[in-house]
């Protein structure tokens, strides 16, 4: 049975997302431990952090339904496509290795 979330909030002191269900059950999601277990890429970490701070109910629902990894993988697809397109454009002017490094650094700052 799916937990119906009443409230969810990130607790900076404990590094957890604290969830209260409609029937009063409380759980805490250990964000740092979960992030370590998922081995996230840079683009995935950015979205992961955004969910924790700004969309904690959505974050909790994704964790509780085991959908977080799939969500983050889908999120990063356009990011990688954009990086590949940028790299291809840069390769017209720079050696492949240089173009790859420039594209990677640009995408890190563009996020």
Coordinates of C-alpha atoms in Angstrom, one line a residue:
X1 CA 0.0 0.0 0.0
X2 CA 1.3 3.4 -1.0
X3 CA 1.9 5.9 1.8
X4 CA -0.1 9.1 1.4
X5 CA 2.2 12.0 2.4
X6 CA 0.8 14.8 4.5
X7 CA 4.0 16.8 4.9
X8 CA 7.6 16.5 3.9
X9 CA 10.4 18.9 4.8
X10 CA 14.2 18.9 4.5
X11 CA 16.0 19.1 7.8
X12 CA 19.3 20.7 7.3
X13 CA 20.5 19.9 10.8
X14 CA 20.1 16.1 10.3
X15 CA 20.5 15.9 6.5
X16 CA 17.2 14.2 6.3
X17 CA 13.8 14.6 4.6
X18 CA 11.3 14.2 7.3
X19 CA 8.0 12.7 6.1
X20 CA 4.7 12.5 7.9
X21 CA 1.9 10.4 6.3
X22 CA -1.8 11.2 6.5
X23 CA -2.2 8.4 9.1
X24 CA 0.5 10.0 11.3
X25 CA 3.4 7.7 10.6
X26 CA 6.8 9.5 10.5
X27 CA 9.9 8.5 8.6
X28 CA 13.2 10.2 7.9
X29 CA 15.1 9.7 4.6
X30 CA 18.9 9.9 5.1
X31 CA 19.7 12.1 2.1
X32 CA 23.5 11.8 2.1
X33 CA 23.5 8.1 2.5
X34 CA 21.0 7.7 -0.3
X35 CA 23.0 10.0 -2.6
X36 CA 26.1 7.9 -1.9
X37 CA 24.2 4.7 -2.7
X38 CA 23.0 6.0 -6.0
X39 CA 26.4 7.1 -7.3
X40 CA 25.0 10.2 -9.0
X41 CA 26.5 12.2 -11.9
X42 CA 26.9 15.9 -11.6
X43 CA 23.6 16.6 -13.5
X44 CA 21.8 14.1 -11.3
X45 CA 23.1 15.6 -8.1
X46 CA 21.9 19.0 -9.2
X47 CA 18.3 17.7 -9.6
X48 CA 18.6 15.6 -6.5
X49 CA 19.4 18.7 -4.5
X50 CA 16.7 20.7 -6.1
X51 CA 14.1 18.0 -5.2
X52 CA 15.3 17.9 -1.6
X53 CA 15.2 21.6 -1.0
X54 CA 12.3 22.7 -3.2
X55 CA 10.1 19.6 -3.9
X56 CA 10.5 17.5 -0.8
X57 CA 7.1 15.8 -1.2
X58 CA 7.9 14.7 -4.7
X59 CA 11.4 13.6 -3.5
X60 CA 9.8 11.5 -0.8
X61 CA 7.2 10.0 -3.1
X62 CA 10.0 9.0 -5.6
X63 CA 12.1 7.4 -2.8
X64 CA 9.1 5.6 -1.3
X65 CA 8.0 4.2 -4.7
X66 CA 11.5 3.3 -5.7
X67 CA 11.3 5.7 -8.6
X68 CA 14.1 8.1 -7.8
X69 CA 16.9 6.5 -9.9
X70 CA 14.7 6.2 -13.0
X71 CA 13.5 9.9 -12.5
X72 CA 17.1 11.1 -12.3
X73 CA 18.3 9.1 -15.2
X74 CA 15.5 10.5 -17.3
X75 CA 16.3 14.0 -16.1
X76 CA 19.9 13.8 -17.2
X77 CA 19.2 12.6 -20.8
X78 CA 18.7 16.1 -22.3
X79 CA 21.7 17.3 -20.3
X80 CA 24.0 14.7 -22.0
X81 CA 22.4 15.4 -25.4
X82 CA 23.1 19.1 -25.1
X83 CA 26.7 18.3 -24.0
X84 CA 27.2 16.0 -27.0
X85 CA 25.9 18.7 -29.4
X86 CA 28.1 21.3 -27.9
X87 CA 31.1 19.0 -28.1
X88 CA 30.4 18.3 -31.8
X89 CA 30.3 22.0 -32.6
X90 CA 33.5 22.6 -30.6
X91 CA 35.3 19.8 -32.5
X92 CA 35.0 21.9 -35.7
X93 CA 37.5 24.3 -34.1
X94 CA 39.4 22.3 -31.5
X95 CA 41.0 18.8 -31.1
X96 CA 38.5 16.2 -29.8
X97 CA 40.0 16.0 -26.3
X98 CA 40.0 19.8 -25.9
X99 CA 36.4 20.1 -27.2
X100 CA 35.3 17.4 -24.8
X101 CA 36.9 19.3 -21.8
X102 CA 35.5 22.6 -22.8
X103 CA 32.0 21.2 -23.2
X104 CA 32.2 19.4 -19.9
X105 CA 33.3 22.6 -18.1
X106 CA 30.7 24.7 -19.8
X107 CA 27.9 22.3 -18.8
X108 CA 29.1 22.3 -15.2
X109 CA 28.7 26.1 -15.1
X110 CA 25.6 26.3 -17.2
X111 CA 23.6 24.1 -14.8

